[in-house]
Structures are given as C-alpha cells and as structure tokens.
PDB file of C-alpha atoms and ligand atoms in Angstrom:
ATOM      1  CA  MET A   1      -7.788  33.777  57.354  1.00  0.00           C
ATOM      2  CA  ASP A   2     -10.263  35.852  55.849  1.00  0.00           C
ATOM      3  CA  ASN A   3     -13.780  34.491  55.226  1.00  0.00           C
ATOM      4  CA  ARG A   4     -15.312  37.520  53.096  1.00  0.00           C
ATOM      5  CA  SER A   5     -15.600  36.661  49.370  1.00  0.00           C
ATOM      6  CA  VAL A   6     -13.722  37.523  46.475  1.00  0.00           C
ATOM      7  CA  GLY A   7     -15.405  39.143  43.441  1.00  0.00           C
ATOM      8  CA  ILE A   8     -15.236  38.133  40.075  1.00  0.00           C
ATOM      9  CA  PHE A   9     -16.977  40.257  36.919  1.00  0.00           C
ATOM     10  CA  ASP A  10     -16.675  40.148  33.259  1.00  0.00           C
ATOM     11  CA  SER A  11     -19.460  41.578  30.452  1.00  0.00           C
ATOM     12  CA  GLY A  12     -21.648  38.106  30.841  1.00  0.00           C
ATOM     13  CA  LEU A  13     -20.291  34.543  30.489  1.00  0.00           C
ATOM     14  CA  GLY A  14     -16.831  34.332  29.382  1.00  0.00           C
ATOM     15  CA  GLY A  15     -15.309  34.909  33.527  1.00  0.00           C
ATOM     16  CA  LEU A  16     -16.827  32.388  34.404  1.00  0.00           C
ATOM     17  CA  THR A  17     -14.331  30.402  32.741  1.00  0.00           C
ATOM     18  CA  ALA A  18     -11.712  32.586  35.769  1.00  0.00           C
ATOM     19  CA  PHE A  19     -14.866  31.305  37.974  1.00  0.00           C
ATOM     20  CA  SER A  20     -14.720  27.397  36.941  1.00  0.00           C
ATOM     21  CA  ALA A  21      -9.953  28.008  37.490  1.00  0.00           C
ATOM     22  CA  LEU A  22     -10.137  29.842  40.505  1.00  0.00           C
ATOM     23  CA  ARG A  23     -12.960  27.590  42.003  1.00  0.00           C
ATOM     24  CA  GLU A  24     -11.112  24.182  41.577  1.00  0.00           C
ATOM     25  CA  ARG A  25      -7.574  25.336  42.216  1.00  0.00           C
ATOM     26  CA  LEU A  26      -9.668  26.846  45.584  1.00  0.00           C
ATOM     27  CA  PRO A  27     -12.302  24.830  45.993  1.00  0.00           C
ATOM     28  CA  ASP A  28     -13.559  26.306  49.831  1.00  0.00           C
ATOM     29  CA  GLU A  29     -13.416  29.961  48.203  1.00  0.00           C
ATOM     30  CA  ASN A  30     -16.344  32.067  48.879  1.00  0.00           C
ATOM     31  CA  LEU A  31     -17.419  33.875  45.390  1.00  0.00           C
ATOM     32  CA  ILE A  32     -19.584  36.476  44.391  1.00  0.00           C
ATOM     33  CA  TYR A  33     -19.857  36.668  40.192  1.00  0.00           C
ATOM     34  CA  PHE A  34     -21.281  39.200  38.646  1.00  0.00           C
ATOM     35  CA  GLY A  35     -21.602  38.845  34.890  1.00  0.00           C
ATOM     36  CA  ASP A  36     -23.028  42.574  33.010  1.00  0.00           C
ATOM     37  CA  SER A  37     -24.926  40.482  30.024  1.00  0.00           C
ATOM     38  CA  GLY A  38     -27.543  43.527  30.381  1.00  0.00           C
ATOM     39  CA  ARG A  39     -24.376  45.841  28.349  1.00  0.00           C
ATOM     40  CA  ALA A  40     -22.950  43.060  26.630  1.00  0.00           C
ATOM     41  CA  PRO A  41     -20.423  43.032  24.676  1.00  0.00           C
ATOM     42  CA  TYR A  42     -18.243  45.184  26.098  1.00  0.00           C
ATOM     43  CA  GLY A  43     -15.694  45.224  23.295  1.00  0.00           C
ATOM     44  CA  GLY A  44     -17.338  48.179  20.082  1.00  0.00           C
ATOM     45  CA  ARG A  45     -17.479  50.385  23.257  1.00  0.00           C
ATOM     46  CA  PRO A  46     -15.287  53.325  23.650  1.00  0.00           C
ATOM     47  CA  GLU A  47     -13.121  53.717  25.883  1.00  0.00           C
ATOM     48  CA  GLU A  48     -14.371  56.477  28.378  1.00  0.00           C
ATOM     49  CA  GLN A  49     -17.665  54.328  29.106  1.00  0.00           C
ATOM     50  CA  LEU A  50     -15.452  51.246  29.407  1.00  0.00           C
ATOM     51  CA  ARG A  51     -13.466  52.766  31.843  1.00  0.00           C
ATOM     52  CA  ARG A  52     -16.869  54.168  33.455  1.00  0.00           C
ATOM     53  CA  MET A  53     -18.289  50.942  33.657  1.00  0.00           C
ATOM     54  CA  ALA A  54     -15.189  49.269  34.569  1.00  0.00           C
ATOM     55  CA  ARG A  55     -15.311  51.853  38.173  1.00  0.00           C
ATOM     56  CA  GLN A  56     -19.264  51.124  38.231  1.00  0.00           C
ATOM     57  CA  ASN A  57     -18.166  47.232  38.326  1.00  0.00           C
ATOM     58  CA  LEU A  58     -15.319  47.476  40.876  1.00  0.00           C
ATOM     59  CA  ALA A  59     -18.143  49.548  43.216  1.00  0.00           C
ATOM     60  CA  PHE A  60     -20.663  47.341  43.311  1.00  0.00           C
ATOM     61  CA  MET A  61     -17.961  44.570  43.981  1.00  0.00           C
ATOM     62  CA  GLN A  62     -16.909  47.065  47.268  1.00  0.00           C
ATOM     63  CA  GLN A  63     -20.682  47.313  48.017  1.00  0.00           C
ATOM     64  CA  GLN A  64     -20.636  43.300  48.517  1.00  0.00           C
ATOM     65  CA  ASP A  65     -17.537  43.394  50.601  1.00  0.00           C
ATOM     66  CA  VAL A  66     -15.386  41.463  49.435  1.00  0.00           C
ATOM     67  CA  LYS A  67     -12.077  41.049  50.289  1.00  0.00           C
ATOM     68  CA  ALA A  68     -10.479  40.901  46.423  1.00  0.00           C
ATOM     69  CA  VAL A  69     -11.427  41.319  42.850  1.00  0.00           C
ATOM     70  CA  LEU A  70     -10.750  40.043  39.812  1.00  0.00           C
ATOM     71  CA  VAL A  71     -11.348  41.649  36.864  1.00  0.00           C
ATOM     72  CA  ALA A  72     -12.447  38.738  34.626  1.00  0.00           C
ATOM     73  CA  CYS A  73     -12.251  40.540  31.881  1.00  0.00           C
ATOM     74  CA  GLY A  74      -9.375  40.998  28.964  1.00  0.00           C
ATOM     75  CA  THR A  75     -11.378  44.101  27.842  1.00  0.00           C
ATOM     76  CA  LEU A  76     -10.964  46.086  31.301  1.00  0.00           C
ATOM     77  CA  SER A  77      -8.165  44.932  31.957  1.00  0.00           C
ATOM     78  CA  SER A  78      -6.489  46.806  28.649  1.00  0.00           C
ATOM     79  CA  ILE A  79      -8.007  50.093  29.085  1.00  0.00           C
ATOM     80  CA  ALA A  80      -8.333  51.059  32.406  1.00  0.00           C
ATOM     81  CA  ARG A  81      -5.125  49.429  33.844  1.00  0.00           C
ATOM     82  CA  ASP A  82      -5.102  52.340  36.480  1.00  0.00           C
ATOM     83  CA  ILE A  83      -8.410  52.159  37.628  1.00  0.00           C
ATOM     84  CA  LEU A  84      -7.593  48.544  39.184  1.00  0.00           C
ATOM     85  CA  ALA A  85      -3.896  50.229  40.180  1.00  0.00           C
ATOM     86  CA  GLU A  86      -5.069  52.281  42.299  1.00  0.00           C
ATOM     87  CA  SER A  87      -8.723  50.587  43.748  1.00  0.00           C
ATOM     88  CA  SER A  88      -9.319  50.763  47.964  1.00  0.00           C
ATOM     89  CA  ILE A  89      -9.695  46.980  47.023  1.00  0.00           C
ATOM     90  CA  LYS A  90      -6.847  44.534  45.808  1.00  0.00           C
ATOM     91  CA  ALA A  91      -7.697  44.177  42.291  1.00  0.00           C
ATOM     92  CA  VAL A  92      -6.216  41.685  40.478  1.00  0.00           C
ATOM     93  CA  GLY A  93      -6.862  41.751  35.799  1.00  0.00           C
ATOM     94  CA  VAL A  94      -5.229  39.278  33.470  1.00  0.00           C
ATOM     95  CA  ILE A  95      -2.630  41.082  31.188  1.00  0.00           C
ATOM     96  CA  ASP A  96       0.475  40.566  33.309  1.00  0.00           C
ATOM     97  CA  ALA A  97      -0.064  36.933  34.673  1.00  0.00           C
ATOM     98  CA  THR A  98      -0.856  35.983  31.193  1.00  0.00           C
ATOM     99  CA  VAL A  99       2.502  37.625  29.150  1.00  0.00           C
ATOM    100  CA  LEU A 100       4.221  35.791  31.772  1.00  0.00           C
ATOM    101  CA  ALA A 101       2.616  32.407  30.872  1.00  0.00           C
ATOM    102  CA  ALA A 102       3.191  33.060  27.477  1.00  0.00           C
ATOM    103  CA  SER A 103       6.210  34.347  27.300  1.00  0.00           C
ATOM    104  CA  ARG A 104       7.790  31.152  29.091  1.00  0.00           C
ATOM    105  CA  LEU A 105       6.131  28.913  26.202  1.00  0.00           C
ATOM    106  CA  ALA A 106       6.762  30.936  23.820  1.00  0.00           C
ATOM    107  CA  GLY A 107      10.666  29.929  22.175  1.00  0.00           C
ATOM    108  CA  SER A 108      11.185  31.691  19.181  1.00  0.00           C
ATOM    109  CA  ALA A 109       7.923  31.438  17.133  1.00  0.00           C
ATOM    110  CA  PRO A 110       5.348  33.870  16.421  1.00  0.00           C
ATOM    111  CA  ILE A 111       3.346  34.626  19.640  1.00  0.00           C
ATOM    112  CA  GLY A 112      -0.260  34.878  18.454  1.00  0.00           C
ATOM    113  CA  ILE A 113      -2.836  37.632  20.325  1.00  0.00           C
ATOM    114  CA  ILE A 114      -6.972  37.372  20.104  1.00  0.00           C
ATOM    115  CA  ALA A 115      -9.293  39.864  22.242  1.00  0.00           C
ATOM    116  CA  THR A 116     -12.005  41.989  22.035  1.00  0.00           C
ATOM    117  CA  ALA A 117     -11.892  45.239  19.310  1.00  0.00           C
ATOM    118  CA  ALA A 118     -11.414  47.034  22.330  1.00  0.00           C
ATOM    119  CA  SER A 119      -8.568  45.618  23.562  1.00  0.00           C
ATOM    120  CA  ILE A 120      -6.939  45.082  20.971  1.00  0.00           C
ATOM    121  CA  ARG A 121      -7.085  48.536  19.796  1.00  0.00           C
ATOM    122  CA  SER A 122      -5.510  49.649  23.524  1.00  0.00           C
ATOM    123  CA  GLY A 123      -2.223  47.692  22.236  1.00  0.00           C
ATOM    124  CA  THR A 124      -2.052  46.572  25.982  1.00  0.00           C
ATOM    125  CA  PHE A 125      -1.415  42.935  25.532  1.00  0.00           C
ATOM    126  CA  GLU A 126       0.623  43.175  22.553  1.00  0.00           C
ATOM    127  CA  ALA A 127       2.980  46.085  24.365  1.00  0.00           C
ATOM    128  CA  ARG A 128       3.317  44.100  27.306  1.00  0.00           C
ATOM    129  CA  MET A 129       4.052  40.778  25.154  1.00  0.00           C
ATOM    130  CA  ARG A 130       7.179  42.475  23.370  1.00  0.00           C
ATOM    131  CA  GLU A 131       8.339  43.859  26.203  1.00  0.00           C
ATOM    132  CA  LEU A 132       8.852  39.960  27.803  1.00  0.00           C
ATOM    133  CA  CYS A 133       9.076  38.924  24.053  1.00  0.00           C
ATOM    134  CA  PRO A 134      10.859  41.617  22.302  1.00  0.00           C
ATOM    135  CA  LYS A 135      12.226  39.103  19.320  1.00  0.00           C
ATOM    136  CA  ASN A 136       9.015  37.225  18.444  1.00  0.00           C
ATOM    137  CA  ARG A 137       7.236  38.590  16.006  1.00  0.00           C
ATOM    138  CA  ILE A 138       3.527  39.564  17.678  1.00  0.00           C
ATOM    139  CA  LEU A 139       0.377  38.802  15.491  1.00  0.00           C
ATOM    140  CA  PRO A 140      -3.174  40.321  17.682  1.00  0.00           C
ATOM    141  CA  VAL A 141      -6.493  40.113  16.191  1.00  0.00           C
ATOM    142  CA  ALA A 142      -9.782  41.226  16.944  1.00  0.00           C
ATOM    143  CA  CYS A 143     -12.329  39.123  17.373  1.00  0.00           C
ATOM    144  CA  PRO A 144     -15.320  40.848  17.440  1.00  0.00           C
ATOM    145  CA  ASP A 145     -18.233  37.950  16.685  1.00  0.00           C
ATOM    146  CA  PHE A 146     -17.060  36.087  19.271  1.00  0.00           C
ATOM    147  CA  VAL A 147     -19.064  37.094  22.188  1.00  0.00           C
ATOM    148  CA  PRO A 148     -22.024  38.091  20.327  1.00  0.00           C
ATOM    149  CA  LEU A 149     -21.720  34.822  19.445  1.00  0.00           C
ATOM    150  CA  ILE A 150     -21.150  33.379  22.631  1.00  0.00           C
ATOM    151  CA  GLU A 151     -23.726  34.920  24.801  1.00  0.00           C
ATOM    152  CA  GLY A 152     -25.832  33.959  22.099  1.00  0.00           C
ATOM    153  CA  GLY A 153     -25.582  29.913  23.041  1.00  0.00           C
ATOM    154  CA  HIS A 154     -23.260  28.824  20.090  1.00  0.00           C
ATOM    155  CA  ILE A 155     -20.460  27.125  22.492  1.00  0.00           C
ATOM    156  CA  GLN A 156     -20.276  23.717  21.167  1.00  0.00           C
ATOM    157  CA  ALA A 157     -16.960  23.074  19.218  1.00  0.00           C
ATOM    158  CA  ASP A 158     -18.828  22.460  16.266  1.00  0.00           C
ATOM    159  CA  ASP A 159     -21.755  24.930  15.736  1.00  0.00           C
ATOM    160  CA  PRO A 160     -20.734  25.489  11.634  1.00  0.00           C
ATOM    161  CA  ALA A 161     -21.348  29.446  13.097  1.00  0.00           C
ATOM    162  CA  VAL A 162     -18.733  28.693  15.249  1.00  0.00           C
ATOM    163  CA  ARG A 163     -16.200  27.004  12.996  1.00  0.00           C
ATOM    164  CA  GLU A 164     -16.865  29.454  10.494  1.00  0.00           C
ATOM    165  CA  ALA A 165     -15.595  32.701  13.046  1.00  0.00           C
ATOM    166  CA  VAL A 166     -12.518  30.763  14.014  1.00  0.00           C
ATOM    167  CA  GLN A 167     -11.878  30.177  10.595  1.00  0.00           C
ATOM    168  CA  ARG A 168     -12.534  33.577   9.190  1.00  0.00           C
ATOM    169  CA  TYR A 169     -10.191  34.810  12.691  1.00  0.00           C
ATOM    170  CA  LEU A 170      -7.103  32.560  13.107  1.00  0.00           C
ATOM    171  CA  GLN A 171      -6.670  32.048   9.678  1.00  0.00           C
ATOM    172  CA  PRO A 172      -3.493  34.449   9.438  1.00  0.00           C
ATOM    173  CA  ILE A 173      -2.024  33.164  13.018  1.00  0.00           C
ATOM    174  CA  LYS A 174      -2.249  29.940  11.388  1.00  0.00           C
ATOM    175  CA  GLU A 175      -0.390  30.915   7.952  1.00  0.00           C
ATOM    176  CA  ALA A 176       1.935  32.536  10.510  1.00  0.00           C
ATOM    177  CA  GLY A 177       2.808  29.514  12.513  1.00  0.00           C
ATOM    178  CA  ALA A 178       1.983  30.764  15.214  1.00  0.00           C
ATOM    179  CA  GLY A 179       3.060  28.198  18.149  1.00  0.00           C
ATOM    180  CA  THR A 180       1.810  30.335  20.778  1.00  0.00           C
ATOM    181  CA  LEU A 181      -1.801  32.098  21.107  1.00  0.00           C
ATOM    182  CA  ILE A 182      -3.196  34.129  23.767  1.00  0.00           C
ATOM    183  CA  LEU A 183      -6.994  34.053  24.463  1.00  0.00           C
ATOM    184  CA  GLY A 184      -6.844  37.405  25.546  1.00  0.00           C
ATOM    185  CA  CYS A 185     -10.764  37.775  26.276  1.00  0.00           C
ATOM    186  CA  THR A 186     -11.935  35.152  28.750  1.00  0.00           C
ATOM    187  CA  HIS A 187     -15.450  34.178  26.489  1.00  0.00           C
ATOM    188  CA  TYR A 188     -12.539  32.874  24.500  1.00  0.00           C
ATOM    189  CA  GLY A 189     -11.679  29.794  26.535  1.00  0.00           C
ATOM    190  CA  ILE A 190     -15.132  28.684  25.822  1.00  0.00           C
ATOM    191  CA  LEU A 191     -14.061  28.855  22.284  1.00  0.00           C
ATOM    192  CA  ALA A 192     -10.645  26.322  22.745  1.00  0.00           C
ATOM    193  CA  GLN A 193     -11.952  23.414  21.514  1.00  0.00           C
ATOM    194  CA  ALA A 194     -12.770  24.815  17.891  1.00  0.00           C
ATOM    195  CA  ILE A 195      -9.859  26.880  18.200  1.00  0.00           C
ATOM    196  CA  THR A 196      -7.385  24.104  18.871  1.00  0.00           C
ATOM    197  CA  ASP A 197      -9.362  22.022  16.426  1.00  0.00           C
ATOM    198  CA  TYR A 198      -8.344  24.606  13.769  1.00  0.00           C
ATOM    199  CA  LEU A 199      -5.364  25.383  15.034  1.00  0.00           C
ATOM    200  CA  GLY A 200      -4.082  21.927  16.333  1.00  0.00           C
ATOM    201  CA  PRO A 201      -2.711  20.224  19.042  1.00  0.00           C
ATOM    202  CA  GLU A 202       0.549  21.984  19.178  1.00  0.00           C
ATOM    203  CA  VAL A 203      -0.441  25.114  19.008  1.00  0.00           C
ATOM    204  CA  GLU A 204      -0.424  25.976  23.254  1.00  0.00           C
ATOM    205  CA  LEU A 205      -3.097  28.189  24.143  1.00  0.00           C
ATOM    206  CA  VAL A 206      -2.859  30.485  26.991  1.00  0.00           C
ATOM    207  CA  GLU A 207      -6.053  31.435  28.360  1.00  0.00           C
ATOM    208  CA  ALA A 208      -6.204  34.616  29.853  1.00  0.00           C
ATOM    209  CA  SER A 209      -8.918  33.247  32.381  1.00  0.00           C
ATOM    210  CA  ARG A 210      -6.500  30.852  33.583  1.00  0.00           C
ATOM    211  CA  CYS A 211      -3.576  32.733  34.198  1.00  0.00           C
ATOM    212  CA  ALA A 212      -5.469  35.157  36.224  1.00  0.00           C
ATOM    213  CA  ALA A 213      -7.194  32.770  38.513  1.00  0.00           C
ATOM    214  CA  GLU A 214      -3.732  31.467  39.252  1.00  0.00           C
ATOM    215  CA  ASP A 215      -2.585  34.648  39.719  1.00  0.00           C
ATOM    216  CA  ILE A 216      -4.831  36.151  42.357  1.00  0.00           C
ATOM    217  CA  ALA A 217      -5.245  32.490  44.073  1.00  0.00           C
ATOM    218  CA  ASP A 218      -1.608  32.989  45.037  1.00  0.00           C
ATOM    219  CA  TYR A 219      -2.074  36.254  46.017  1.00  0.00           C
ATOM    220  CA  LEU A 220      -5.139  34.828  48.733  1.00  0.00           C
ATOM    221  CA  GLU A 221      -2.699  32.130  49.848  1.00  0.00           C
ATOM    222  CA  GLY A 222       0.692  33.924  49.546  1.00  0.00           C
ATOM    223  CA  TYR A 223      -0.839  36.559  52.333  1.00  0.00           C
ATOM    224  CA  HIS A 224      -3.246  33.678  53.920  1.00  0.00           C
ATOM    225  CA  LEU A 225      -6.603  35.557  53.203  1.00  0.00           C
ATOM    226  CA  CYS A 226      -7.803  32.446  51.722  1.00  0.00           C
ATOM    227  CA  GLY A 227     -11.980  31.548  52.930  1.00  0.00           C
ATOM    228  CA  SER A 228     -14.089  28.092  54.581  1.00  0.00           C
ATOM    229  CA  ASP A 229     -16.697  27.967  52.979  1.00  0.00           C
ATOM    230  CA  GLY A 230     -16.975  27.934  49.675  1.00  0.00           C
ATOM    231  CA  ARG A 231     -19.917  30.223  49.239  1.00  0.00           C
ATOM    232  CA  GLU A 232     -21.542  31.558  45.293  1.00  0.00           C
ATOM    233  CA  GLU A 233     -23.326  33.476  44.635  1.00  0.00           C
ATOM    234  CA  PHE A 234     -24.128  35.163  41.145  1.00  0.00           C
ATOM    235  CA  TYR A 235     -25.540  38.259  40.106  1.00  0.00           C
ATOM    236  CA  THR A 236     -26.384  39.469  35.729  1.00  0.00           C
ATOM    237  CA  SER A 237     -27.208  43.057  34.838  1.00  0.00           C
ATOM    238  CA  GLY A 238     -29.700  40.277  31.707  1.00  0.00           C
ATOM    239  CA  SER A 239     -31.561  37.440  31.698  1.00  0.00           C
ATOM    240  CA  ALA A 240     -31.556  35.565  35.215  1.00  0.00           C
ATOM    241  CA  GLY A 241     -33.056  32.477  33.693  1.00  0.00           C
ATOM    242  CA  GLU A 242     -30.371  33.176  30.369  1.00  0.00           C
ATOM    243  CA  PHE A 243     -27.473  33.281  32.475  1.00  0.00           C
ATOM    244  CA  SER A 244     -28.291  31.018  35.027  1.00  0.00           C
ATOM    245  CA  ALA A 245     -29.218  27.808  32.160  1.00  0.00           C
ATOM    246  CA  LEU A 246     -25.877  28.967  30.156  1.00  0.00           C
ATOM    247  CA  GLY A 247     -24.311  29.447  33.625  1.00  0.00           C
ATOM    248  CA  SER A 248     -25.044  26.249  34.675  1.00  0.00           C
ATOM    249  CA  LEU A 249     -23.647  24.255  31.741  1.00  0.00           C
ATOM    250  CA  LEU A 250     -20.728  26.258  31.610  1.00  0.00           C
ATOM    251  CA  THR A 251     -19.659  25.461  35.147  1.00  0.00           C
ATOM    252  CA  GLY A 252     -21.198  22.227  35.468  1.00  0.00           C
ATOM    253  CA  ARG A 253     -22.305  23.485  38.276  1.00  0.00           C
ATOM    254  CA  PRO A 254     -25.724  24.726  39.619  1.00  0.00           C
ATOM    255  CA  VAL A 255     -25.846  28.559  38.556  1.00  0.00           C
ATOM    256  CA  ASP A 256     -29.081  30.533  40.437  1.00  0.00           C
ATOM    257  CA  ALA A 257     -28.520  34.290  39.294  1.00  0.00           C
ATOM    258  CA  ARG A 258     -30.285  37.256  40.574  1.00  0.00           C
ATOM    259  CA  HIS A 259     -30.864  39.892  38.088  1.00  0.00           C
ATOM    260  CA  ILE A 260     -29.785  43.146  38.995  1.00  0.00           C
ATOM    261  CA  PRO A 261     -30.701  46.473  36.632  1.00  0.00           C
ATOM    262  CA  PRO A 262     -27.944  47.422  34.000  1.00  0.00           C
ATOM    263  CA  GLN A 263     -26.479  50.650  35.669  1.00  0.00           C
ATOM    264  CA  GLU A 264     -26.124  53.705  32.580  1.00  0.00           C
ATOM    265  CA  ALA A 265     -22.753  52.789  31.220  1.00  0.00           C
TER     266      ALA A 265
HETATM  267  N1  DGL B   1     -14.812  38.420  28.056  1.00  0.00           N
HETATM  268  C1  DGL B   1     -15.245  40.027  28.692  1.00  0.00           C
HETATM  269  C2  DGL B   1     -12.903  40.353  27.485  1.00  0.00           C
HETATM  270  O1  DGL B   1     -12.553  39.779  28.299  1.00  0.00           O
HETATM  271  C3  DGL B   1     -15.738  40.298  26.610  1.00  0.00           C
HETATM  272  C4  DGL B   1     -15.403  41.394  26.106  1.00  0.00           C
HETATM  273  C5  DGL B   1     -16.727  42.076  25.746  1.00  0.00           C
HETATM  274  O2  DGL B   1     -18.542  42.052  26.248  1.00  0.00           O
HETATM  275  O3  DGL B   1     -16.546  42.235  24.018  1.00  0.00           O
HETATM  276  O4  DGL B   1     -13.160  40.996  27.023  1.00  0.00           O
END
C-alpha cells in the first residue's frame, strides 16, 4: 500500500472524465487533479510550448509528492511521449491503452480517431493504430471547436452548438462507415452522448480517458500501490469558481478547486 496521491492533469475539465473513471474503479484512492484552464485550450499550441507545459505539469505533481501521474490529456500524451517515458515518477499517458482497446473492438471496419489539432498533426494515435490494425482504414479528424465549447459550458447533448459541431466534424467518419471511434481527447467523453446520437449506437466509442484510467488502476493494483483514504484535491490555473461549478456538474461530486497562477508557457 502507498497512501500518497495519484496526480491527474489536463488542460482543463476534460481530464475529469478520467478522474471519474478512476474514482469509480478505485473508490479509496487519493487523487490530486490539476486542470490548466488558465492555459486551455492546448490543442492549437505549437509543439515546443506543449512539451514545456508537459514538463511544468509533471513538476507540479512531483511537488505534491504523488506516487504516479495520469496524464489525462491526449495532446500532451501525443506530443510528449518521450518526456513521460523519462519522468522520474511513473507517468501514464492515454495513447497505448486506448489504441489497444480500439484494436480489440475494430473488426474490419474503418476506425475513426478524433482529437485536438496538435494530437492529429503529431500522427501519434494514427501511427500506433496502424501498427495494431494494419489492414483497417483509419480516419483521423481534428475537432478544434470541441474543447472551447466544453470549457464554455456547452456540455449537453441537445445543445444546438454541440450538435452543429458534432455533425460538422463527424460527417466524414459517418460516411466512411466507421465501426469504432477513438475519442482521443479527454474532453470529448463529455460529448459522448451527442456523438452517439449522431453516429448511431452501433458505432463503438473508445474513450481515451476511460482506457487510461483503467491502465493506471491496473498498474496501482499490480504493484500493490493503492491508497486507502479516498482524499480528493483540485487545482486550476483558471477561475476556481467556474472550474468548481462545472467540475461538480461533470463529476456529480463536490469539487472545491484552489486557484494557482498559470505558468508562462
Ligand atoms: N483534454 C485535452 C486532450 O485530451 C484537451 C486539449 C486542449 O485543451 O485542447 O487533448
């Protein structure tokens, strides 16, 4: 047993989907969440900046003396794989567990991948997916409007702005007859219902946040590192009030976030 916390970070609210999945699987684990809302969205930023931010966020978690970090961000997981691999604390990104889960479901139908512009540009999800499913058609699509919509509180499946954006981005995936869709940005799980409403229930959604949460839970259990107190702490570099209000809505539990100033990117 190790009663230190697990750190989880993302550009904002999206990683709370991973937080919820991990909390569901390990109810007694101690969790520290950092949402970098003061610097969101990440997806339009240049690679060098994102790599610096990955290092800064890992360092913040190290200062909290966490035992492991869940990088609940598809963008940093795509761009900074080497930085996570070299980290002195165990850092789990979202890519490997997600593509593995998708490969098990895919069959022979095309596989869609939606993620931020930076993730799609990096080609990381696509390349790993091709390794596991070399015969499938793979359709990567960047959805740059999703994160600003969600961070702005547009989270309901029947929100007209959400429906319009979902249709606009997912039309080629629907037309190609994809059977599996990777939600490669952790924010996108929040739009899962809207996406299923548009694509139909026959399309399997593979949420990066859930896959990564399972991955880190397997690691903690496998090495007997689970905690026992169920503590939760939340930090944000954005507005603590807004993060707490939306965070409580999304997780269905009380989120009382503390503000920390955003670092220079
Ligand atoms: N949740 C982040 C991801 O998984 C969103 C990045 C952004 O802020 O654009 O990629």
